């Protein structure tokens, strides 16, 4: 693999797929962003293909973990995107697995930077994983992940290693090679030799592990946000107001936790619950236990 340009190598950690630091976005509104992204020329010539991915046999004890990590990327990044767009996201993950600039495992790629301020896939570091996936969309994501691990390709994505939503313009979009737009995501490859198919020669690392995320840090962070928020800004029970720091496309499922909910999990008091239960039985005409030392009057 030809080496990445020094400035790109230095910025690689910040060139995230969907989690953009505030200073990495061009400050323009959505309509201007669409126009700016449209103005970035698509690369001419034949799109090279990395080839079928077949690095993880289904008999491997790590296959299920790899499939789960890949399905999470598909779900939280693009669950409501067109099916081809979901498959393209899966291909970006697997392209990175085979590129020397990134970890050589599926979970390693998906969770890269999960414990850092900026991660490569924002759902791993913004608390989105605390939300239980919708069953039907999750099943579809799992199926798409299986297809990708079995070698299914999206030709127009080619050697893409990056993408972003079309309503933002990250600084790195002007330094990469634009290949395709699918749904609301725009896909890019590295410029020059690092983005050529010959540079995707890495082999699967052989083991998959998912990190143990401390979700308490997201709750603490959200509590701080609520404490500093002005009273009129949030209405209990409603969805949080969209914010520029939300790092997901509009069609994505992931995002910030709704901290405006007022309900809390409570455990009933056993004594109160018992009395309530007896009252309910009495109101329905059922016999209840008599206190010790008493007897029923004869009819």
PDB file of C-alpha atoms in Angstrom:
ATOM      1  CA  UNK A   1       0.000   0.000   0.000  1.00  0.00           C
ATOM      2  CA  UNK A   2       1.317   3.443  -0.902  1.00  0.00           C
ATOM      3  CA  UNK A   3       1.492   5.561   2.234  1.00  0.00           C
ATOM      4  CA  UNK A   4      -1.214   8.083   2.995  1.00  0.00           C
ATOM      5  CA  UNK A   5      -0.254  11.733   2.680  1.00  0.00           C
ATOM      6  CA  UNK A   6       1.201  12.952   6.009  1.00  0.00           C
ATOM      7  CA  UNK A   7      -1.620  15.423   6.661  1.00  0.00           C
ATOM      8  CA  UNK A   8      -4.247  12.758   5.941  1.00  0.00           C
ATOM      9  CA  UNK A   9      -2.482  10.228   8.140  1.00  0.00           C
ATOM     10  CA  UNK A  10      -2.444  12.793  10.962  1.00  0.00           C
ATOM     11  CA  UNK A  11      -6.149  13.533  10.546  1.00  0.00           C
ATOM     12  CA  UNK A  12      -7.287   9.937  10.084  1.00  0.00           C
ATOM     13  CA  UNK A  13      -8.822   9.655  13.561  1.00  0.00           C
ATOM     14  CA  UNK A  14     -10.890  12.809  12.940  1.00  0.00           C
ATOM     15  CA  UNK A  15     -12.052  11.728   9.471  1.00  0.00           C
ATOM     16  CA  UNK A  16     -15.005   9.865  10.864  1.00  0.00           C
ATOM     17  CA  UNK A  17     -17.814   8.289   8.931  1.00  0.00           C
ATOM     18  CA  UNK A  18     -20.621  10.065  10.755  1.00  0.00           C
ATOM     19  CA  UNK A  19     -19.315  11.645  13.962  1.00  0.00           C
ATOM     20  CA  UNK A  20     -17.987  15.036  13.030  1.00  0.00           C
ATOM     21  CA  UNK A  21     -16.310  17.357  15.490  1.00  0.00           C
ATOM     22  CA  UNK A  22     -17.869  20.820  15.455  1.00  0.00           C
ATOM     23  CA  UNK A  23     -14.834  22.483  13.901  1.00  0.00           C
ATOM     24  CA  UNK A  24     -14.713  19.954  11.058  1.00  0.00           C
ATOM     25  CA  UNK A  25     -18.053  20.981   9.566  1.00  0.00           C
ATOM     26  CA  UNK A  26     -18.604  23.818   7.155  1.00  0.00           C
ATOM     27  CA  UNK A  27     -21.124  26.108   8.866  1.00  0.00           C
ATOM     28  CA  UNK A  28     -23.885  26.291   6.255  1.00  0.00           C
ATOM     29  CA  UNK A  29     -27.561  25.387   6.247  1.00  0.00           C
ATOM     30  CA  UNK A  30     -28.890  22.159   4.761  1.00  0.00           C
ATOM     31  CA  UNK A  31     -29.841  23.542   1.356  1.00  0.00           C
ATOM     32  CA  UNK A  32     -26.379  25.044   0.938  1.00  0.00           C
ATOM     33  CA  UNK A  33     -24.820  21.768   2.107  1.00  0.00           C
ATOM     34  CA  UNK A  34     -26.707  19.862  -0.573  1.00  0.00           C
ATOM     35  CA  UNK A  35     -25.434  22.289  -3.200  1.00  0.00           C
ATOM     36  CA  UNK A  36     -21.864  22.146  -1.908  1.00  0.00           C
ATOM     37  CA  UNK A  37     -21.862  18.358  -1.887  1.00  0.00           C
ATOM     38  CA  UNK A  38     -23.353  18.264  -5.368  1.00  0.00           C
ATOM     39  CA  UNK A  39     -20.563  20.539  -6.575  1.00  0.00           C
ATOM     40  CA  UNK A  40     -17.853  18.093  -5.462  1.00  0.00           C
ATOM     41  CA  UNK A  41     -17.064  16.190  -8.674  1.00  0.00           C
ATOM     42  CA  UNK A  42     -17.495  12.427  -8.813  1.00  0.00           C
ATOM     43  CA  UNK A  43     -14.337  10.567  -9.806  1.00  0.00           C
ATOM     44  CA  UNK A  44     -14.184   9.634 -13.447  1.00  0.00           C
ATOM     45  CA  UNK A  45     -13.137   6.296 -14.816  1.00  0.00           C
ATOM     46  CA  UNK A  46     -13.810   2.714 -13.805  1.00  0.00           C
ATOM     47  CA  UNK A  47     -14.623   2.074 -10.174  1.00  0.00           C
ATOM     48  CA  UNK A  48     -12.311  -0.593  -8.826  1.00  0.00           C
ATOM     49  CA  UNK A  49     -13.767  -3.365  -6.708  1.00  0.00           C
ATOM     50  CA  UNK A  50     -12.122  -4.869  -3.662  1.00  0.00           C
ATOM     51  CA  UNK A  51     -13.619  -8.286  -4.362  1.00  0.00           C
ATOM     52  CA  UNK A  52     -15.822 -10.642  -2.400  1.00  0.00           C
ATOM     53  CA  UNK A  53     -15.276 -10.707   1.345  1.00  0.00           C
ATOM     54  CA  UNK A  54     -14.918 -14.252   2.609  1.00  0.00           C
ATOM     55  CA  UNK A  55     -12.557 -13.916   5.525  1.00  0.00           C
ATOM     56  CA  UNK A  56     -14.803 -15.255   8.309  1.00  0.00           C
ATOM     57  CA  UNK A  57     -16.165 -18.797   7.931  1.00  0.00           C
ATOM     58  CA  UNK A  58     -19.634 -19.383   9.354  1.00  0.00           C
ATOM     59  CA  UNK A  59     -18.165 -22.262  11.364  1.00  0.00           C
ATOM     60  CA  UNK A  60     -15.950 -19.819  13.269  1.00  0.00           C
ATOM     61  CA  UNK A  61     -16.898 -19.227  16.897  1.00  0.00           C
ATOM     62  CA  UNK A  62     -16.442 -15.504  16.174  1.00  0.00           C
ATOM     63  CA  UNK A  63     -18.792 -15.345  13.212  1.00  0.00           C
ATOM     64  CA  UNK A  64     -21.824 -14.431  15.328  1.00  0.00           C
ATOM     65  CA  UNK A  65     -19.965 -11.586  17.032  1.00  0.00           C
ATOM     66  CA  UNK A  66     -18.748 -10.226  13.700  1.00  0.00           C
ATOM     67  CA  UNK A  67     -22.247 -10.422  12.270  1.00  0.00           C
ATOM     68  CA  UNK A  68     -23.667  -8.608  15.290  1.00  0.00           C
ATOM     69  CA  UNK A  69     -21.129  -5.756  15.063  1.00  0.00           C
ATOM     70  CA  UNK A  70     -21.709  -5.349  11.339  1.00  0.00           C
ATOM     71  CA  UNK A  71     -25.493  -5.428  11.805  1.00  0.00           C
ATOM     72  CA  UNK A  72     -25.197  -2.698  14.442  1.00  0.00           C
ATOM     73  CA  UNK A  73     -23.361  -0.486  11.958  1.00  0.00           C
ATOM     74  CA  UNK A  74     -26.042  -1.090   9.329  1.00  0.00           C
ATOM     75  CA  UNK A  75     -28.881  -0.492  11.783  1.00  0.00           C
ATOM     76  CA  UNK A  76     -27.683   2.565  13.677  1.00  0.00           C
ATOM     77  CA  UNK A  77     -26.106   4.245  10.668  1.00  0.00           C
ATOM     78  CA  UNK A  78     -28.637   3.509   7.939  1.00  0.00           C
ATOM     79  CA  UNK A  79     -31.675   1.512   9.083  1.00  0.00           C
ATOM     80  CA  UNK A  80     -34.089   3.799   7.223  1.00  0.00           C
ATOM     81  CA  UNK A  81     -31.896   4.284   4.168  1.00  0.00           C
ATOM     82  CA  UNK A  82     -32.650   2.399   0.909  1.00  0.00           C
ATOM     83  CA  UNK A  83     -31.562  -1.233   1.026  1.00  0.00           C
ATOM     84  CA  UNK A  84     -28.681  -0.537  -1.353  1.00  0.00           C
ATOM     85  CA  UNK A  85     -27.535   2.218   0.998  1.00  0.00           C
ATOM     86  CA  UNK A  86     -27.576  -0.175   3.931  1.00  0.00           C
ATOM     87  CA  UNK A  87     -25.516  -2.682   1.958  1.00  0.00           C
ATOM     88  CA  UNK A  88     -23.089   0.105   1.057  1.00  0.00           C
ATOM     89  CA  UNK A  89     -22.529   0.914   4.735  1.00  0.00           C
ATOM     90  CA  UNK A  90     -21.744  -2.745   5.413  1.00  0.00           C
ATOM     91  CA  UNK A  91     -19.263  -2.726   2.536  1.00  0.00           C
ATOM     92  CA  UNK A  92     -17.475   0.345   3.912  1.00  0.00           C
ATOM     93  CA  UNK A  93     -16.949  -1.516   7.194  1.00  0.00           C
ATOM     94  CA  UNK A  94     -15.555  -4.595   5.443  1.00  0.00           C
ATOM     95  CA  UNK A  95     -13.398  -2.447   3.158  1.00  0.00           C
ATOM     96  CA  UNK A  96     -11.807  -0.979   6.270  1.00  0.00           C
ATOM     97  CA  UNK A  97     -11.230  -4.453   7.702  1.00  0.00           C
ATOM     98  CA  UNK A  98      -9.036  -5.192   4.684  1.00  0.00           C
ATOM     99  CA  UNK A  99      -7.265  -1.820   4.565  1.00  0.00           C
ATOM    100  CA  UNK A 100      -3.999  -1.494   6.547  1.00  0.00           C
ATOM    101  CA  UNK A 101      -5.020   1.942   7.850  1.00  0.00           C
ATOM    102  CA  UNK A 102      -7.729   0.378  10.025  1.00  0.00           C
ATOM    103  CA  UNK A 103      -8.200  -2.533  12.471  1.00  0.00           C
ATOM    104  CA  UNK A 104      -8.382  -5.967  10.851  1.00  0.00           C
ATOM    105  CA  UNK A 105     -11.566  -7.156  12.568  1.00  0.00           C
ATOM    106  CA  UNK A 106     -15.201  -6.197  12.036  1.00  0.00           C
ATOM    107  CA  UNK A 107     -15.823  -5.188  15.653  1.00  0.00           C
ATOM    108  CA  UNK A 108     -12.455  -3.429  15.750  1.00  0.00           C
ATOM    109  CA  UNK A 109     -13.493  -1.250  12.812  1.00  0.00           C
ATOM    110  CA  UNK A 110     -17.030  -0.585  14.049  1.00  0.00           C
ATOM    111  CA  UNK A 111     -15.968   0.264  17.610  1.00  0.00           C
ATOM    112  CA  UNK A 112     -12.802   2.171  16.726  1.00  0.00           C
ATOM    113  CA  UNK A 113     -12.589   5.160  19.069  1.00  0.00           C
ATOM    114  CA  UNK A 114     -15.632   4.069  21.115  1.00  0.00           C
ATOM    115  CA  UNK A 115     -13.974   5.347  24.304  1.00  0.00           C
ATOM    116  CA  UNK A 116     -12.680   8.564  22.726  1.00  0.00           C
ATOM    117  CA  UNK A 117     -14.387  11.974  22.294  1.00  0.00           C
ATOM    118  CA  UNK A 118     -14.707  11.299  18.555  1.00  0.00           C
ATOM    119  CA  UNK A 119     -15.347   7.773  17.313  1.00  0.00           C
ATOM    120  CA  UNK A 120     -15.492   6.418  13.787  1.00  0.00           C
ATOM    121  CA  UNK A 121     -19.151   5.392  13.984  1.00  0.00           C
ATOM    122  CA  UNK A 122     -21.022   7.776  16.259  1.00  0.00           C
ATOM    123  CA  UNK A 123     -23.521   5.272  17.674  1.00  0.00           C
ATOM    124  CA  UNK A 124     -20.694   3.607  19.599  1.00  0.00           C
ATOM    125  CA  UNK A 125     -19.880   6.738  21.614  1.00  0.00           C
ATOM    126  CA  UNK A 126     -23.071   8.822  21.825  1.00  0.00           C
ATOM    127  CA  UNK A 127     -25.360   6.507  23.806  1.00  0.00           C
ATOM    128  CA  UNK A 128     -27.481   5.335  20.864  1.00  0.00           C
ATOM    129  CA  UNK A 129     -26.788   1.706  21.802  1.00  0.00           C
ATOM    130  CA  UNK A 130     -28.909   2.200  24.904  1.00  0.00           C
ATOM    131  CA  UNK A 131     -31.965   2.151  22.671  1.00  0.00           C
ATOM    132  CA  UNK A 132     -33.342  -1.280  21.885  1.00  0.00           C
ATOM    133  CA  UNK A 133     -33.496  -1.854  18.104  1.00  0.00           C
ATOM    134  CA  UNK A 134     -36.858  -2.166  16.369  1.00  0.00           C
ATOM    135  CA  UNK A 135     -37.340  -5.888  15.767  1.00  0.00           C
ATOM    136  CA  UNK A 136     -38.189  -5.816  12.054  1.00  0.00           C
ATOM    137  CA  UNK A 137     -35.418  -3.369  11.150  1.00  0.00           C
ATOM    138  CA  UNK A 138     -32.924  -5.311  13.259  1.00  0.00           C
ATOM    139  CA  UNK A 139     -33.768  -8.566  11.473  1.00  0.00           C
ATOM    140  CA  UNK A 140     -33.161  -6.851   8.140  1.00  0.00           C
ATOM    141  CA  UNK A 141     -29.851  -5.425   9.337  1.00  0.00           C
ATOM    142  CA  UNK A 142     -28.735  -8.874  10.455  1.00  0.00           C
ATOM    143  CA  UNK A 143     -29.644 -10.324   7.058  1.00  0.00           C
ATOM    144  CA  UNK A 144     -27.734  -7.601   5.215  1.00  0.00           C
ATOM    145  CA  UNK A 145     -24.711  -8.210   7.452  1.00  0.00           C
ATOM    146  CA  UNK A 146     -24.851 -11.941   6.654  1.00  0.00           C
ATOM    147  CA  UNK A 147     -24.969 -11.189   2.933  1.00  0.00           C
ATOM    148  CA  UNK A 148     -21.964  -8.867   3.202  1.00  0.00           C
ATOM    149  CA  UNK A 149     -19.943 -11.423   5.167  1.00  0.00           C
ATOM    150  CA  UNK A 150     -20.843 -13.972   2.498  1.00  0.00           C
ATOM    151  CA  UNK A 151     -19.334 -11.764  -0.204  1.00  0.00           C
ATOM    152  CA  UNK A 152     -22.187  -9.671  -1.571  1.00  0.00           C
ATOM    153  CA  UNK A 153     -20.870  -6.413  -3.060  1.00  0.00           C
ATOM    154  CA  UNK A 154     -22.193  -2.992  -4.023  1.00  0.00           C
ATOM    155  CA  UNK A 155     -20.326  -2.206  -7.226  1.00  0.00           C
ATOM    156  CA  UNK A 156     -20.834   1.570  -7.212  1.00  0.00           C
ATOM    157  CA  UNK A 157     -19.276   1.871  -3.736  1.00  0.00           C
ATOM    158  CA  UNK A 158     -16.096   0.117  -4.840  1.00  0.00           C
ATOM    159  CA  UNK A 159     -13.163   0.878  -2.549  1.00  0.00           C
ATOM    160  CA  UNK A 160     -15.004   3.421  -0.388  1.00  0.00           C
ATOM    161  CA  UNK A 161     -13.775   3.740   3.182  1.00  0.00           C
ATOM    162  CA  UNK A 162     -15.758   6.855   4.154  1.00  0.00           C
ATOM    163  CA  UNK A 163     -19.212   8.359   3.853  1.00  0.00           C
ATOM    164  CA  UNK A 164     -21.185  11.224   5.346  1.00  0.00           C
ATOM    165  CA  UNK A 165     -24.750  12.510   5.324  1.00  0.00           C
ATOM    166  CA  UNK A 166     -25.599  14.919   2.527  1.00  0.00           C
ATOM    167  CA  UNK A 167     -26.733  17.692   4.878  1.00  0.00           C
ATOM    168  CA  UNK A 168     -23.208  18.289   6.243  1.00  0.00           C
ATOM    169  CA  UNK A 169     -19.925  19.068   4.495  1.00  0.00           C
ATOM    170  CA  UNK A 170     -16.923  17.691   6.409  1.00  0.00           C
ATOM    171  CA  UNK A 171     -13.588  19.246   5.532  1.00  0.00           C
ATOM    172  CA  UNK A 172     -12.201  15.914   4.334  1.00  0.00           C
ATOM    173  CA  UNK A 173     -14.820  15.609   1.577  1.00  0.00           C
ATOM    174  CA  UNK A 174     -12.677  17.927  -0.563  1.00  0.00           C
ATOM    175  CA  UNK A 175      -9.584  15.770  -0.079  1.00  0.00           C
ATOM    176  CA  UNK A 176     -11.108  12.371  -0.897  1.00  0.00           C
ATOM    177  CA  UNK A 177     -12.356  10.773  -4.093  1.00  0.00           C
ATOM    178  CA  UNK A 178     -16.144  10.942  -4.357  1.00  0.00           C
ATOM    179  CA  UNK A 179     -17.545   7.713  -5.795  1.00  0.00           C
ATOM    180  CA  UNK A 180     -21.318   7.553  -5.295  1.00  0.00           C
ATOM    181  CA  UNK A 181     -24.406   8.933  -3.588  1.00  0.00           C
ATOM    182  CA  UNK A 182     -26.933   6.404  -2.289  1.00  0.00           C
ATOM    183  CA  UNK A 183     -29.907   7.675  -0.336  1.00  0.00           C
ATOM    184  CA  UNK A 184     -28.651  10.451   1.928  1.00  0.00           C
ATOM    185  CA  UNK A 185     -25.092   9.158   2.165  1.00  0.00           C
ATOM    186  CA  UNK A 186     -22.162  10.149  -0.051  1.00  0.00           C
ATOM    187  CA  UNK A 187     -19.323   7.633  -0.371  1.00  0.00           C
ATOM    188  CA  UNK A 188     -15.604   8.342  -0.801  1.00  0.00           C
ATOM    189  CA  UNK A 189     -12.312   6.505  -1.316  1.00  0.00           C
ATOM    190  CA  UNK A 190      -8.774   7.505  -0.394  1.00  0.00           C
ATOM    191  CA  UNK A 191      -7.045   9.516  -3.133  1.00  0.00           C
ATOM    192  CA  UNK A 192      -4.220   7.929  -5.104  1.00  0.00           C
ATOM    193  CA  UNK A 193      -2.779   4.485  -4.488  1.00  0.00           C
ATOM    194  CA  UNK A 194      -4.203   4.033  -0.947  1.00  0.00           C
ATOM    195  CA  UNK A 195      -7.666   4.047  -2.509  1.00  0.00           C
ATOM    196  CA  UNK A 196      -6.840   1.519  -5.228  1.00  0.00           C
ATOM    197  CA  UNK A 197      -8.035  -2.078  -4.942  1.00  0.00           C
ATOM    198  CA  UNK A 198      -4.449  -3.335  -4.600  1.00  0.00           C
ATOM    199  CA  UNK A 199      -4.201  -1.612  -1.213  1.00  0.00           C
ATOM    200  CA  UNK A 200      -6.996  -3.708   0.293  1.00  0.00           C
ATOM    201  CA  UNK A 201      -4.871  -6.752   0.965  1.00  0.00           C
ATOM    202  CA  UNK A 202      -5.324  -7.229   4.711  1.00  0.00           C
ATOM    203  CA  UNK A 203      -6.589 -10.486   6.172  1.00  0.00           C
ATOM    204  CA  UNK A 204      -9.151 -10.876   8.928  1.00  0.00           C
ATOM    205  CA  UNK A 205      -7.502 -10.812  12.354  1.00  0.00           C
ATOM    206  CA  UNK A 206      -9.034 -14.106  13.461  1.00  0.00           C
ATOM    207  CA  UNK A 207     -10.841 -12.970  16.646  1.00  0.00           C
ATOM    208  CA  UNK A 208     -13.762 -10.662  17.353  1.00  0.00           C
ATOM    209  CA  UNK A 209     -14.547  -8.853  20.597  1.00  0.00           C
ATOM    210  CA  UNK A 210     -17.103  -6.202  21.535  1.00  0.00           C
ATOM    211  CA  UNK A 211     -15.983  -3.714  24.187  1.00  0.00           C
ATOM    212  CA  UNK A 212     -17.860  -3.387  27.462  1.00  0.00           C
ATOM    213  CA  UNK A 213     -19.337   0.102  27.264  1.00  0.00           C
ATOM    214  CA  UNK A 214     -20.059   1.987  30.477  1.00  0.00           C
ATOM    215  CA  UNK A 215     -23.451   3.467  29.629  1.00  0.00           C
ATOM    216  CA  UNK A 216     -23.501   5.414  32.905  1.00  0.00           C
ATOM    217  CA  UNK A 217     -21.261   8.032  31.326  1.00  0.00           C
ATOM    218  CA  UNK A 218     -23.965   8.878  28.787  1.00  0.00           C
ATOM    219  CA  UNK A 219     -26.573   9.305  31.521  1.00  0.00           C
ATOM    220  CA  UNK A 220     -24.247  11.578  33.471  1.00  0.00           C
ATOM    221  CA  UNK A 221     -23.559  13.595  30.343  1.00  0.00           C
ATOM    222  CA  UNK A 222     -27.258  13.939  29.575  1.00  0.00           C
ATOM    223  CA  UNK A 223     -27.974  15.014  33.167  1.00  0.00           C
ATOM    224  CA  UNK A 224     -25.461  17.801  32.734  1.00  0.00           C
ATOM    225  CA  UNK A 225     -27.097  18.910  29.507  1.00  0.00           C
ATOM    226  CA  UNK A 226     -30.520  19.011  31.161  1.00  0.00           C
ATOM    227  CA  UNK A 227     -29.213  20.961  34.148  1.00  0.00           C
ATOM    228  CA  UNK A 228     -27.775  23.687  31.902  1.00  0.00           C
ATOM    229  CA  UNK A 229     -30.710  23.853  29.502  1.00  0.00           C
ATOM    230  CA  UNK A 230     -33.122  26.760  29.637  1.00  0.00           C
ATOM    231  CA  UNK A 231     -36.540  25.795  30.983  1.00  0.00           C
ATOM    232  CA  UNK A 232     -38.588  26.637  27.866  1.00  0.00           C
ATOM    233  CA  UNK A 233     -36.291  24.715  25.515  1.00  0.00           C
ATOM    234  CA  UNK A 234     -37.465  21.202  26.440  1.00  0.00           C
ATOM    235  CA  UNK A 235     -40.975  19.964  27.079  1.00  0.00           C
ATOM    236  CA  UNK A 236     -41.215  16.742  29.153  1.00  0.00           C
ATOM    237  CA  UNK A 237     -42.344  13.785  27.103  1.00  0.00           C
ATOM    238  CA  UNK A 238     -41.476  15.250  23.706  1.00  0.00           C
ATOM    239  CA  UNK A 239     -38.562  14.414  21.435  1.00  0.00           C
ATOM    240  CA  UNK A 240     -35.440  16.466  22.039  1.00  0.00           C
ATOM    241  CA  UNK A 241     -35.003  19.545  19.885  1.00  0.00           C
ATOM    242  CA  UNK A 242     -32.700  18.849  16.874  1.00  0.00           C
ATOM    243  CA  UNK A 243     -29.218  20.166  17.433  1.00  0.00           C
ATOM    244  CA  UNK A 244     -26.180  20.647  15.197  1.00  0.00           C
ATOM    245  CA  UNK A 245     -24.253  18.234  17.405  1.00  0.00           C
ATOM    246  CA  UNK A 246     -26.618  15.396  16.472  1.00  0.00           C
ATOM    247  CA  UNK A 247     -24.382  13.395  14.215  1.00  0.00           C
ATOM    248  CA  UNK A 248     -26.857  11.304  12.237  1.00  0.00           C
ATOM    249  CA  UNK A 249     -28.653  11.675   8.961  1.00  0.00           C
ATOM    250  CA  UNK A 250     -32.362  12.439   9.258  1.00  0.00           C
ATOM    251  CA  UNK A 251     -33.251   8.945   8.070  1.00  0.00           C
ATOM    252  CA  UNK A 252     -31.070   7.238  10.664  1.00  0.00           C
ATOM    253  CA  UNK A 253     -32.446   5.544  13.751  1.00  0.00           C
ATOM    254  CA  UNK A 254     -29.581   6.397  16.101  1.00  0.00           C
ATOM    255  CA  UNK A 255     -29.079   9.700  17.881  1.00  0.00           C
ATOM    256  CA  UNK A 256     -29.089  11.347  21.277  1.00  0.00           C
ATOM    257  CA  UNK A 257     -30.960   9.898  24.193  1.00  0.00           C
ATOM    258  CA  UNK A 258     -34.210  11.757  24.897  1.00  0.00           C
ATOM    259  CA  UNK A 259     -33.446  13.212  28.316  1.00  0.00           C
ATOM    260  CA  UNK A 260     -36.797  14.989  28.584  1.00  0.00           C
ATOM    261  CA  UNK A 261     -38.749  11.889  29.576  1.00  0.00           C
ATOM    262  CA  UNK A 262     -40.071  12.200  33.115  1.00  0.00           C
ATOM    263  CA  UNK A 263     -40.964   8.569  33.753  1.00  0.00           C
ATOM    264  CA  UNK A 264     -38.722   6.479  35.976  1.00  0.00           C
ATOM    265  CA  UNK A 265     -38.625   2.782  36.767  1.00  0.00           C
ATOM    266  CA  UNK A 266     -40.061   2.190  40.270  1.00  0.00           C
ATOM    267  CA  UNK A 267     -40.351  -0.952  42.373  1.00  0.00           C
ATOM    268  CA  UNK A 268     -43.679  -1.205  44.272  1.00  0.00           C
ATOM    269  CA  UNK A 269     -43.620  -1.461  48.047  1.00  0.00           C
ATOM    270  CA  UNK A 270     -44.504  -5.111  48.937  1.00  0.00           C
ATOM    271  CA  UNK A 271     -46.804  -4.090  51.825  1.00  0.00           C
ATOM    272  CA  UNK A 272     -48.725  -1.568  49.732  1.00  0.00           C
ATOM    273  CA  UNK A 273     -48.941  -4.018  46.875  1.00  0.00           C
ATOM    274  CA  UNK A 274     -50.370  -6.711  49.185  1.00  0.00           C
ATOM    275  CA  UNK A 275     -53.045  -4.376  50.615  1.00  0.00           C
ATOM    276  CA  UNK A 276     -54.010  -3.256  47.148  1.00  0.00           C
ATOM    277  CA  UNK A 277     -54.319  -6.847  46.074  1.00  0.00           C
ATOM    278  CA  UNK A 278     -56.658  -7.681  48.990  1.00  0.00           C
ATOM    279  CA  UNK A 279     -58.788  -4.599  48.260  1.00  0.00           C
ATOM    280  CA  UNK A 280     -59.131  -5.706  44.662  1.00  0.00           C
ATOM    281  CA  UNK A 281     -60.234  -9.193  45.681  1.00  0.00           C
ATOM    282  CA  UNK A 282     -62.810  -7.771  48.136  1.00  0.00           C
ATOM    283  CA  UNK A 283     -64.280  -5.459  45.532  1.00  0.00           C
ATOM    284  CA  UNK A 284     -64.744  -8.452  43.224  1.00  0.00           C
ATOM    285  CA  UNK A 285     -66.604 -10.485  45.898  1.00  0.00           C
ATOM    286  CA  UNK A 286     -63.751 -12.881  46.593  1.00  0.00           C
ATOM    287  CA  UNK A 287     -63.043 -14.102  50.126  1.00  0.00           C
ATOM    288  CA  UNK A 288     -59.967 -12.656  51.810  1.00  0.00           C
ATOM    289  CA  UNK A 289     -57.945 -14.112  54.638  1.00  0.00           C
ATOM    290  CA  UNK A 290     -59.367 -13.428  58.106  1.00  0.00           C
ATOM    291  CA  UNK A 291     -57.170 -12.034  60.879  1.00  0.00           C
ATOM    292  CA  UNK A 292     -55.865 -14.609  63.350  1.00  0.00           C
ATOM    293  CA  UNK A 293     -58.212 -15.222  66.351  1.00  0.00           C
ATOM    294  CA  UNK A 294     -61.459 -14.351  64.568  1.00  0.00           C
ATOM    295  CA  UNK A 295     -64.133 -16.543  63.049  1.00  0.00           C
ATOM    296  CA  UNK A 296     -66.934 -16.015  60.607  1.00  0.00           C
ATOM    297  CA  UNK A 297     -70.426 -15.491  62.045  1.00  0.00           C
ATOM    298  CA  UNK A 298     -72.847 -18.276  61.476  1.00  0.00           C
ATOM    299  CA  UNK A 299     -75.343 -17.624  58.712  1.00  0.00           C
TER     300      UNK A 299
END
